[in-house]
Structure formats: structure tokens, C-alpha cells
Amino acid sequence: MLSEIEDLAQEIDTLTIHTAQEAEQIRIKYLSRKGVLSQFFSQLATLPISDRAAAGAKLNSIKQKIQDKIDAAQKIDTPSTEAFDFDYTLSAKPLHQGRLHPLTLVEKELISIFERMGYVVAQGPEIETDWYNFSALNFEPHHPARDMQDTFFISVNPDILLRTHTSSVQVRVMEQQSPPIRVIAVGRVYRNETITARANCLFHQLEVLYVDKNVSMADLKKDLLYFAQEMFGKNTKIRLRASYFPFTEVSAEVDISCSICEGKGCNVCKYTGWVEILGCGMVDPNVLKNVGIDTEVYSGFAAGLGIERIAMLKYQVNDLRLFYENDVRFLQQF
Ligand code: DAH
């Protein structure tokens, strides 16, 4: 029997198991109740007492080897039948492609419209000084017009603030360049506002500035009409209403004929047929003087509009907050 145990040990040393199914057959053959090992164990009693312990230990080590090989084989992944059922002719699942944010789309379109008229994109910082945001733009230190813009100040220094409008870029450009100047500036602006469907503490503006010899209100109207018709369709009309801004004289607010009802009257235009889209005017001579431009030689116009407002009108979005919530169900529609 001892030599049979030796043979079994060799047999097990060379044993290889390839699949989990094979491992089960091996287990039944060697380790089950009627398997090879239990037969050997039951014959131990026939051996002389002096041999029993060594033979028993040998059998136990063989048993352990078999168990180890079975355990290893059971970890081998047997290919599931599903893999063979796979239909290679099926088309792939659609990839969800990212897309541009509606505000980015409007911004790009605005830039392209104004670039076609010869405007160049200018930039300015979002953290501004009082000079660029207010003083140079003809806001007197205690002018009530400052109250029009609830400002976020940075730290306790009232000189440093988050810009409340892109008009600050007008001053930066005019300080650095001499006329002719034809620029637009797009970017974020900040106001200390309660967040509602129509207002947010952060929004985006587009600023327009043209300074040259003999610039008149007629030039302003021409560019605004071109912009309105490119943005909202060829039949769009504009109208100017007198208004007030510290940095323009004369000042106007511009309405476009409602692009939704085409002027017939709907809830977007509040049944007037017109919707307000921007503020504009002739650059106040005080502003030109503040940046050292000769008002005897040059004049200019400026305009500012809210990007969100344009996007709301163009895409008929009735709640401003949707632009900032990043809900993909909303964003996927553009
Ligand atoms: N800065 C103004 C605002 O934020 C908008 C504006 C009005 C800009 C008239 C202009 C302008 O350039 O001429 O309310």
C-alpha cells in the first residue's frame, strides 16, 4: 500500500485541471466519500502501526494538493454562453456627445454677427476697480445712478469690486487705443440680486463700442438693425425709446418686434408686440474726456445687452435659472 500511495502522489503532482467543470470531476474522483482518497484512508488500519502515521500524513498532503488544484481551477472563468450569443451585426449604442451650452451658442452667434460688421473682440477683468466700473463712466461719487447696480465689493476695500456690467471694458479699451475703435466685449457680470426666474447674481453681457470721427445716432441704429435682423430674422423691426445712463448722452432703450408672435401680441411681449433687448446711446463726452479722447474730433456710440435675455427670447426659455442648473434634460435640447 505504501508504494500505491507513492504512485498516487506522483499522479497528483502531474495532474493539471483546465476548467471549472474538470475540477468538479476531479473532486468527485478523488475527494468524494467513495473517492480514491477515502479508500486509502480506510485502509490505513491495515498497515503496521509504525507506518500508519507517516502514511496518514502523506495522504493528507496529497489531499491538500488536490484541493489546491481544484480551488485554482475553479477560478478559471469559463466563457459564458452569452458571449457566443452576441450579435456582432447590431449597431453600437449611441455615444452621448457633449454639446455647447445655450449661452455659449448665443455668445458665439453674437460675436460672429458683430465681427461681420468689423468689430473686434476686447477683454477686461471681472474683478474691477471703482474707476473702470463707475467713475470713468461718469457715475458721480454719490450719484443715485450707482444705486441702480447693487455691487459685490471685494473685501472691505470699496475700490475693488466684481464688475456690474461690461461697460468697464469700454474704458479699458479707450485708455489703451486711440480711435477709430470698434470693439465688442462679452463676459460675466455680477450683481447683488435675489435669484428669481428673471434675475440672477451672475449673468452675461455683450458690450458694443464704436468711436471715430462723425459717429452719429444713425450709425448706431444701422448696426443695431443689422444685429437684430441677423439674430431674430429678416423681418425684425427695432424701435428706440429715450432713456438714461450716466455714460451715454443721448441714451435709449431698444425694443425689437416680438419674434415669437411677430408683433401680433403674446405673453412674451405682454401683448405689446415689442420686447426690450438692450440699452445704448452716444458715448457721453465726459467719458471720452476721462480717457483722454478729444471730443472736438471724435464721437462714439455704445450699447449693452444681456446674453441670457437674448437666449431666453431666441429659445423661448421662461426661467433664467435653467441656464445655471446644468440639468442635462434641458441642455440636451440645444
Ligand atoms: N451697462 C448697462 C447695464 O448694465 C447697459 C448699457 C446701457 C451699456 C447703455 C451701454 C449703453 O454701453 O450704452 O445696465
GROMACS .gro file of N, CA, C and O in nm, residues 107-207:
model
  404
  107GLU      N    1  -2.363   8.346  -2.747
  107GLU     CA    2  -2.243   8.430  -2.743
  107GLU      C    3  -2.165   8.419  -2.875
  107GLU      O    4  -2.124   8.519  -2.934
  108LYS      N    5  -2.149   8.295  -2.922
  108LYS     CA    6  -2.075   8.275  -3.047
  108LYS      C    7  -2.147   8.342  -3.164
  108LYS      O    8  -2.083   8.402  -3.251
  109GLU      N    9  -2.279   8.331  -3.164
  109GLU     CA   10  -2.355   8.391  -3.275
  109GLU      C   11  -2.343   8.543  -3.272
  109GLU      O   12  -2.326   8.607  -3.375
  110LEU      N   13  -2.354   8.600  -3.150
  110LEU     CA   14  -2.341   8.745  -3.135
  110LEU      C   15  -2.205   8.792  -3.185
  110LEU      O   16  -2.195   8.890  -3.262
  111ILE      N   17  -2.101   8.721  -3.144
  111ILE     CA   18  -1.966   8.761  -3.185
  111ILE      C   19  -1.955   8.756  -3.337
  111ILE      O   20  -1.904   8.848  -3.400
  112SER      N   21  -2.009   8.649  -3.394
  112SER     CA   22  -1.996   8.636  -3.540
  112SER      C   23  -2.074   8.747  -3.613
  112SER      O   24  -2.026   8.802  -3.713
  113ILE      N   25  -2.191   8.785  -3.561
  113ILE     CA   26  -2.268   8.894  -3.625
  113ILE      C   27  -2.189   9.025  -3.619
  113ILE      O   28  -2.175   9.096  -3.719
  114PHE      N   29  -2.135   9.055  -3.500
  114PHE     CA   30  -2.064   9.182  -3.487
  114PHE      C   31  -1.929   9.180  -3.560
  114PHE      O   32  -1.885   9.284  -3.610
  115GLU      N   33  -1.869   9.063  -3.568
  115GLU     CA   34  -1.743   9.055  -3.645
  115GLU      C   35  -1.769   9.084  -3.793
  115GLU      O   36  -1.686   9.145  -3.860
  116ARG      N   37  -1.885   9.043  -3.842
  116ARG     CA   38  -1.917   9.070  -3.983
  116ARG      C   39  -1.931   9.220  -4.009
  116ARG      O   40  -1.920   9.266  -4.120
  117MET      N   41  -1.959   9.297  -3.901
  117MET     CA   42  -1.968   9.443  -3.917
  117MET      C   43  -1.833   9.509  -3.889
  117MET      O   44  -1.823   9.631  -3.885
  118GLY      N   45  -1.730   9.429  -3.865
  118GLY     CA   46  -1.597   9.487  -3.845
  118GLY      C   47  -1.557   9.507  -3.699
  118GLY      O   48  -1.455   9.570  -3.672
  119TYR      N   49  -1.637   9.455  -3.606
  119TYR     CA   50  -1.600   9.469  -3.465
  119TYR      C   51  -1.495   9.366  -3.426
  119TYR      O   52  -1.491   9.256  -3.482
  120VAL      N   53  -1.411   9.402  -3.329
  120VAL     CA   54  -1.304   9.315  -3.280
  120VAL      C   55  -1.335   9.284  -3.133
  120VAL      O   56  -1.384   9.372  -3.061
  121VAL      N   57  -1.309   9.161  -3.090
  121VAL     CA   58  -1.340   9.124  -2.952
  121VAL      C   59  -1.234   9.179  -2.856
  121VAL      O   60  -1.114   9.159  -2.877
  122ALA      N   61  -1.279   9.250  -2.753
  122ALA     CA   62  -1.189   9.302  -2.649
  122ALA      C   63  -1.221   9.232  -2.517
  122ALA      O   64  -1.331   9.177  -2.500
  123GLN      N   65  -1.125   9.232  -2.426
  123GLN     CA   66  -1.148   9.166  -2.297
  123GLN      C   67  -1.111   9.255  -2.180
  123GLN      O   68  -1.026   9.343  -2.193
  124GLY      N   69  -1.175   9.228  -2.068
  124GLY     CA   70  -1.140   9.300  -1.946
  124GLY      C   71  -1.163   9.209  -1.828
  124GLY      O   72  -1.231   9.107  -1.840
  125PRO      N   73  -1.107   9.244  -1.712
  125PRO     CA   74  -1.118   9.156  -1.595
  125PRO      C   75  -1.256   9.160  -1.530
  125PRO      O   76  -1.328   9.260  -1.543
  126GLU      N   77  -1.290   9.052  -1.459
  126GLU     CA   78  -1.417   9.050  -1.386
  126GLU      C   79  -1.405   9.120  -1.252
  126GLU      O   80  -1.503   9.171  -1.198
  127ILE      N   81  -1.283   9.120  -1.195
  127ILE     CA   82  -1.260   9.198  -1.074
  127ILE      C   83  -1.210   9.335  -1.119
  127ILE      O   84  -1.109   9.345  -1.188
  128GLU      N   85  -1.284   9.436  -1.083
  128GLU     CA   86  -1.257   9.570  -1.136
  128GLU      C   87  -1.232   9.670  -1.024
  128GLU      O   88  -1.258   9.641  -0.907
  129THR      N   89  -1.187   9.786  -1.064
  129THR     CA   90  -1.177   9.895  -0.967
  129THR      C   91  -1.295   9.989  -0.989
  129THR      O   92  -1.361   9.985  -1.094
  130ASP      N   93  -1.319  10.071  -0.891
  130ASP     CA   94  -1.427  10.168  -0.898
  130ASP      C   95  -1.414  10.255  -1.024
  130ASP      O   96  -1.513  10.287  -1.089
  131TRP      N   97  -1.290  10.289  -1.059
  131TRP     CA   98  -1.267  10.376  -1.175
  131TRP      C   99  -1.327  10.317  -1.304
  131TRP      O  100  -1.404  10.384  -1.373
  132TYR      N  101  -1.294  10.193  -1.333
  132TYR     CA  102  -1.340  10.134  -1.460
  132TYR      C  103  -1.489  10.102  -1.458
  132TYR      O  104  -1.556  10.110  -1.561
  133ASN      N  105  -1.540  10.062  -1.341
  133ASN     CA  106  -1.681  10.021  -1.337
  133ASN      C  107  -1.775  10.141  -1.322
  133ASN      O  108  -1.886  10.140  -1.374
  134PHE      N  109  -1.729  10.245  -1.250
  134PHE     CA  110  -1.819  10.358  -1.221
  134PHE      C  111  -1.762  10.495  -1.260
  134PHE      O  112  -1.817  10.562  -1.345
  135SER      N  113  -1.651  10.533  -1.194
  135SER     CA  114  -1.610  10.674  -1.202
  135SER      C  115  -1.580  10.719  -1.345
  135SER      O  116  -1.629  10.823  -1.389
  136ALA      N  117  -1.501  10.641  -1.417
  136ALA     CA  118  -1.467  10.682  -1.554
  136ALA      C  119  -1.590  10.683  -1.643
  136ALA      O  120  -1.594  10.750  -1.746
  137LEU      N  121  -1.692  10.608  -1.601
  137LEU     CA  122  -1.816  10.602  -1.681
  137LEU      C  123  -1.915  10.710  -1.637
  137LEU      O  124  -2.035  10.698  -1.662
  138ASN      N  125  -1.861  10.811  -1.568
  138ASN     CA  126  -1.942  10.929  -1.536
  138ASN      C  127  -2.045  10.907  -1.425
  138ASN      O  128  -2.144  10.980  -1.418
  139PHE      N  129  -2.022  10.806  -1.343
  139PHE     CA  130  -2.105  10.792  -1.223
  139PHE      C  131  -2.043  10.884  -1.119
  139PHE      O  132  -1.929  10.861  -1.078
  140GLU      N  133  -2.111  10.990  -1.075
  140GLU     CA  134  -2.060  11.077  -0.969
  140GLU      C  135  -2.048  10.996  -0.840
  140GLU      O  136  -2.122  10.898  -0.822
  141PRO      N  137  -1.957  11.037  -0.747
  141PRO     CA  138  -1.938  10.957  -0.624
  141PRO      C  139  -2.069  10.925  -0.552
  141PRO      O  140  -2.088  10.812  -0.505
  142HIS      N  141  -2.158  11.023  -0.544
  142HIS     CA  142  -2.284  10.995  -0.473
  142HIS      C  143  -2.404  11.002  -0.566
  142HIS      O  144  -2.515  11.029  -0.525
  143HIS      N  145  -2.375  10.980  -0.691
  143HIS     CA  146  -2.481  10.984  -0.792
  143HIS      C  147  -2.581  10.871  -0.765
  143HIS      O  148  -2.540  10.757  -0.741
  144PRO      N  149  -2.709  10.903  -0.767
  144PRO     CA  150  -2.807  10.796  -0.740
  144PRO      C  151  -2.798  10.681  -0.840
  144PRO      O  152  -2.843  10.569  -0.811
  145ALA      N  153  -2.737  10.707  -0.955
  145ALA     CA  154  -2.727  10.600  -1.054
  145ALA      C  155  -2.647  10.481  -1.002
  145ALA      O  156  -2.669  10.368  -1.046
  146ARG      N  157  -2.557  10.506  -0.908
  146ARG     CA  158  -2.482  10.393  -0.852
  146ARG      C  159  -2.576  10.293  -0.783
  146ARG      O  160  -2.545  10.175  -0.773
  147ASP      N  161  -2.687  10.343  -0.736
  147ASP     CA  162  -2.784  10.254  -0.670
  147ASP      C  163  -2.851  10.160  -0.769
  147ASP      O  164  -2.915  10.064  -0.731
  148MET      N  165  -2.840  10.194  -0.898
  148MET     CA  166  -2.903  10.108  -0.999
  148MET      C  167  -2.836   9.971  -1.000
  148MET      O  168  -2.890   9.874  -1.048
  149GLN      N  169  -2.714   9.965  -0.951
  149GLN     CA  170  -2.638   9.842  -0.960
  149GLN      C  171  -2.594   9.799  -0.821
  149GLN      O  172  -2.505   9.858  -0.765
  150ASP      N  173  -2.658   9.702  -0.767
  150ASP     CA  174  -2.616   9.653  -0.636
  150ASP      C  175  -2.487   9.575  -0.652
  150ASP      O  176  -2.484   9.470  -0.713
  151THR      N  177  -2.383   9.629  -0.592
  151THR     CA  178  -2.249   9.582  -0.625
  151THR      C  179  -2.195   9.485  -0.520
  151THR      O  180  -2.217   9.503  -0.401
  152PHE      N  181  -2.121   9.384  -0.568
  152PHE     CA  182  -2.045   9.297  -0.477
  152PHE      C  183  -1.906   9.359  -0.462
  152PHE      O  184  -1.830   9.367  -0.559
  153PHE      N  185  -1.874   9.404  -0.341
  153PHE     CA  186  -1.739   9.457  -0.318
  153PHE      C  187  -1.650   9.344  -0.269
  153PHE      O  188  -1.696   9.253  -0.200
  154ILE      N  189  -1.523   9.354  -0.305
  154ILE     CA  190  -1.428   9.251  -0.262
  154ILE      C  191  -1.358   9.301  -0.138
  154ILE      O  192  -1.300   9.408  -0.140
  155SER      N  193  -1.364   9.226  -0.033
  155SER     CA  194  -1.312   9.263   0.100
  155SER      C  195  -1.373   9.396   0.145
  155SER      O  196  -1.479   9.436   0.098
  156VAL      N  197  -1.308   9.466   0.233
  156VAL     CA  198  -1.366   9.589   0.287
  156VAL      C  199  -1.331   9.710   0.200
  156VAL      O  200  -1.384   9.818   0.220
  157ASN      N  201  -1.243   9.688   0.105
  157ASN     CA  202  -1.199   9.798   0.021
  157ASN      C  203  -1.307   9.831  -0.084
  157ASN      O  204  -1.330   9.752  -0.175
  158PRO      N  205  -1.373   9.947  -0.072
  158PRO     CA  206  -1.482   9.975  -0.166
  158PRO      C  207  -1.433  10.007  -0.306
  158PRO      O  208  -1.513  10.032  -0.397
  159ASP      N  209  -1.301  10.006  -0.324
  159ASP     CA  210  -1.246  10.037  -0.455
  159ASP      C  211  -1.240   9.914  -0.546
  159ASP      O  212  -1.231   9.924  -0.666
  160ILE      N  213  -1.242   9.795  -0.484
  160ILE     CA  214  -1.228   9.671  -0.563
  160ILE      C  215  -1.361   9.597  -0.561
  160ILE      O  216  -1.417   9.572  -0.454
  161LEU      N  217  -1.409   9.562  -0.678
  161LEU     CA  218  -1.544   9.505  -0.686
  161LEU      C  219  -1.556   9.408  -0.803
  161LEU      O  220  -1.468   9.404  -0.890
  162LEU      N  221  -1.664   9.331  -0.803
  162LEU     CA  222  -1.694   9.248  -0.919
  162LEU      C  223  -1.770   9.336  -1.017
  162LEU      O  224  -1.867   9.402  -0.978
  163ARG      N  225  -1.727   9.339  -1.141
  163ARG     CA  226  -1.789   9.433  -1.235
  163ARG      C  227  -1.939   9.408  -1.245
  163ARG      O  228  -1.984   9.293  -1.244
  164THR      N  229  -2.014   9.517  -1.251
  164THR     CA  230  -2.159   9.505  -1.257
  164THR      C  231  -2.209   9.512  -1.401
  164THR      O  232  -2.327   9.491  -1.427
  165HIS      N  233  -2.119   9.547  -1.491
  165HIS     CA  234  -2.154   9.549  -1.634
  165HIS      C  235  -2.025   9.544  -1.717
  165HIS      O  236  -1.916   9.570  -1.665
  166THR      N  237  -2.039   9.508  -1.844
  166THR     CA  238  -1.921   9.502  -1.930
  166THR      C  239  -1.880   9.640  -1.980
  166THR      O  240  -1.782   9.653  -2.052
  167SER      N  241  -1.955   9.744  -1.941
  167SER     CA  242  -1.918   9.880  -1.983
  167SER      C  243  -1.778   9.916  -1.934
  167SER      O  244  -1.712  10.003  -1.993
  168SER      N  245  -1.732   9.849  -1.828
  168SER     CA  246  -1.596   9.874  -1.777
  168SER      C  247  -1.491   9.850  -1.886
  168SER      O  248  -1.388   9.916  -1.889
  169VAL      N  249  -1.520   9.755  -1.976
  169VAL     CA  250  -1.422   9.724  -2.081
  169VAL      C  251  -1.409   9.842  -2.179
  169VAL      O  252  -1.302   9.865  -2.235
  170GLN      N  253  -1.519   9.918  -2.196
  170GLN     CA  254  -1.512  10.039  -2.281
  170GLN      C  255  -1.395  10.126  -2.237
  170GLN      O  256  -1.314  10.172  -2.318
  171VAL      N  257  -1.390  10.151  -2.104
  171VAL     CA  258  -1.289  10.243  -2.051
  171VAL      C  259  -1.149  10.186  -2.073
  171VAL      O  260  -1.058  10.256  -2.118
  172ARG      N  261  -1.135  10.056  -2.044
  172ARG     CA  262  -1.002   9.993  -2.061
  172ARG      C  263  -0.956  10.004  -2.205
  172ARG      O  264  -0.839  10.034  -2.232
  173VAL      N  265  -1.046   9.979  -2.300
  173VAL     CA  266  -1.007   9.984  -2.442
  173VAL      C  267  -0.971  10.127  -2.481
  173VAL      O  268  -0.867  10.152  -2.543
  174MET      N  269  -1.057  10.223  -2.441
  174MET     CA  270  -1.032  10.362  -2.483
  174MET      C  271  -0.905  10.419  -2.419
  174MET      O  272  -0.842  10.507  -2.477
  175GLU      N  273  -0.869  10.368  -2.301
  175GLU     CA  274  -0.744  10.414  -2.240
  175GLU      C  275  -0.622  10.364  -2.318
  175GLU      O  276  -0.518  10.427  -2.319
  176GLN      N  277  -0.639  10.245  -2.378
  176GLN     CA  278  -0.523  10.183  -2.443
  176GLN      C  279  -0.513  10.209  -2.593
  176GLN      O  280  -0.406  10.198  -2.651
  177GLN      N  281  -0.627  10.236  -2.657
  177GLN     CA  282  -0.624  10.253  -2.802
  177GLN      C  283  -0.675  10.391  -2.838
  177GLN      O  284  -0.757  10.447  -2.767
  178SER      N  285  -0.629  10.441  -2.951
  178SER     CA  286  -0.689  10.566  -2.998
  178SER      C  287  -0.784  10.536  -3.113
  178SER      O  288  -0.769  10.434  -3.181
  179PRO      N  289  -0.883  10.622  -3.133
  179PRO     CA  290  -0.982  10.595  -3.237
  179PRO      C  291  -0.915  10.588  -3.375
  179PRO      O  292  -0.810  10.651  -3.393
  180PRO      N  293  -0.973  10.520  -3.473
  180PRO     CA  294  -1.104  10.454  -3.465
  180PRO      C  295  -1.101  10.326  -3.380
  180PRO      O  296  -1.009  10.247  -3.391
  181ILE      N  297  -1.206  10.314  -3.298
  181ILE     CA  298  -1.221  10.197  -3.211
  181ILE      C  299  -1.355  10.131  -3.246
  181ILE      O  300  -1.457  10.199  -3.254
  182ARG      N  301  -1.350   9.999  -3.269
  182ARG     CA  302  -1.475   9.928  -3.299
  182ARG      C  303  -1.467   9.793  -3.229
  182ARG      O  304  -1.411   9.698  -3.284
  183VAL      N  305  -1.512   9.787  -3.106
  183VAL     CA  306  -1.494   9.664  -3.028
  183VAL      C  307  -1.626   9.614  -2.967
  183VAL      O  308  -1.721   9.690  -2.948
  184ILE      N  309  -1.625   9.484  -2.938
  184ILE     CA  310  -1.729   9.426  -2.853
  184ILE      C  311  -1.658   9.355  -2.738
  184ILE      O  312  -1.543   9.313  -2.753
  185ALA      N  313  -1.727   9.343  -2.626
  185ALA     CA  314  -1.672   9.268  -2.513
  185ALA      C  315  -1.783   9.181  -2.458
  185ALA      O  316  -1.896   9.226  -2.442
  186VAL      N  317  -1.752   9.055  -2.435
  186VAL     CA  318  -1.852   8.962  -2.382
  186VAL      C  319  -1.800   8.906  -2.250
  186VAL      O  320  -1.681   8.882  -2.237
  187GLY      N  321  -1.888   8.887  -2.155
  187GLY     CA  322  -1.841   8.822  -2.034
  187GLY      C  323  -1.939   8.827  -1.920
  187GLY      O  324  -2.051   8.878  -1.931
  188ARG      N  325  -1.891   8.772  -1.807
  188ARG     CA  326  -1.974   8.764  -1.688
  188ARG      C  327  -1.981   8.898  -1.616
  188ARG      O  328  -1.881   8.970  -1.609
  189VAL      N  329  -2.095   8.926  -1.558
  189VAL     CA  330  -2.111   9.043  -1.472
  189VAL      C  331  -2.186   8.998  -1.347
  189VAL      O  332  -2.252   8.894  -1.348
  190TYR      N  333  -2.172   9.075  -1.242
  190TYR     CA  334  -2.223   9.030  -1.111
  190TYR      C  335  -2.307   9.140  -1.047
  190TYR      O  336  -2.266   9.257  -1.047
  191ARG      N  337  -2.421   9.102  -0.991
  191ARG     CA  338  -2.499   9.198  -0.915
  191ARG      C  339  -2.561   9.131  -0.794
  191ARG      O  340  -2.601   9.014  -0.802
  192ASN      N  341  -2.568   9.208  -0.687
  192ASN     CA  342  -2.621   9.153  -0.563
  192ASN      C  343  -2.774   9.148  -0.570
  192ASN      O  344  -2.842   9.230  -0.513
  193GLU      N  345  -2.823   9.052  -0.645
  193GLU     CA  346  -2.966   9.041  -0.669
  193GLU      C  347  -3.021   8.913  -0.608
  193GLU      O  348  -2.950   8.813  -0.599
  194THR      N  349  -3.146   8.915  -0.572
  194THR     CA  350  -3.213   8.792  -0.531
  194THR      C  351  -3.237   8.708  -0.657
  194THR      O  352  -3.278   8.762  -0.760
  195ILE      N  353  -3.207   8.578  -0.645
  195ILE     CA  354  -3.222   8.493  -0.764
  195ILE      C  355  -3.368   8.459  -0.788
  195ILE      O  356  -3.437   8.407  -0.700
  196THR      N  357  -3.416   8.492  -0.906
  196THR     CA  358  -3.555   8.462  -0.944
  196THR      C  359  -3.555   8.411  -1.088
  196THR      O  360  -3.449   8.393  -1.148
  197ALA      N  361  -3.675   8.391  -1.144
  197ALA     CA  362  -3.684   8.343  -1.282
  197ALA      C  363  -3.631   8.448  -1.380
  197ALA      O  364  -3.594   8.416  -1.493
  198ARG      N  365  -3.627   8.574  -1.338
  198ARG     CA  366  -3.586   8.681  -1.430
  198ARG      C  367  -3.455   8.748  -1.392
  198ARG      O  368  -3.405   8.835  -1.465
  199ALA      N  369  -3.397   8.715  -1.277
  199ALA     CA  370  -3.273   8.781  -1.234
  199ALA      C  371  -3.180   8.681  -1.167
  199ALA      O  372  -3.226   8.587  -1.104
  200ASN      N  373  -3.051   8.704  -1.184
  200ASN     CA  374  -2.952   8.621  -1.115
  200ASN      C  375  -2.837   8.710  -1.069
  200ASN      O  376  -2.819   8.819  -1.122
  201CYS      N  377  -2.761   8.663  -0.970
  201CYS     CA  378  -2.650   8.746  -0.921
  201CYS      C  379  -2.531   8.740  -1.017
  201CYS      O  380  -2.440   8.821  -1.009
  202LEU      N  381  -2.533   8.645  -1.109
  202LEU     CA  382  -2.430   8.637  -1.212
  202LEU      C  383  -2.502   8.625  -1.346
  202LEU      O  384  -2.593   8.544  -1.358
  203PHE      N  385  -2.465   8.706  -1.442
  203PHE     CA  386  -2.518   8.686  -1.577
  203PHE      C  387  -2.416   8.736  -1.678
  203PHE      O  388  -2.301   8.765  -1.642
  204HIS      N  389  -2.453   8.739  -1.805
  204HIS     CA  390  -2.355   8.772  -1.910
  204HIS      C  391  -2.403   8.890  -1.993
  204HIS      O  392  -2.523   8.903  -2.018
  205GLN      N  393  -2.309   8.971  -2.033
  205GLN     CA  394  -2.344   9.085  -2.118
  205GLN      C  395  -2.255   9.092  -2.241
  205GLN      O  396  -2.144   9.038  -2.241
  206LEU      N  397  -2.306   9.162  -2.341
  206LEU     CA  398  -2.224   9.197  -2.457
  206LEU      C  399  -2.221   9.349  -2.464
  206LEU      O  400  -2.326   9.414  -2.455
  207GLU      N  401  -2.104   9.403  -2.475
  207GLU     CA  402  -2.085   9.548  -2.482
  207GLU      C  403  -2.041   9.584  -2.623
  207GLU      O  404  -1.960   9.513  -2.684
   0.00000   0.00000   0.00000
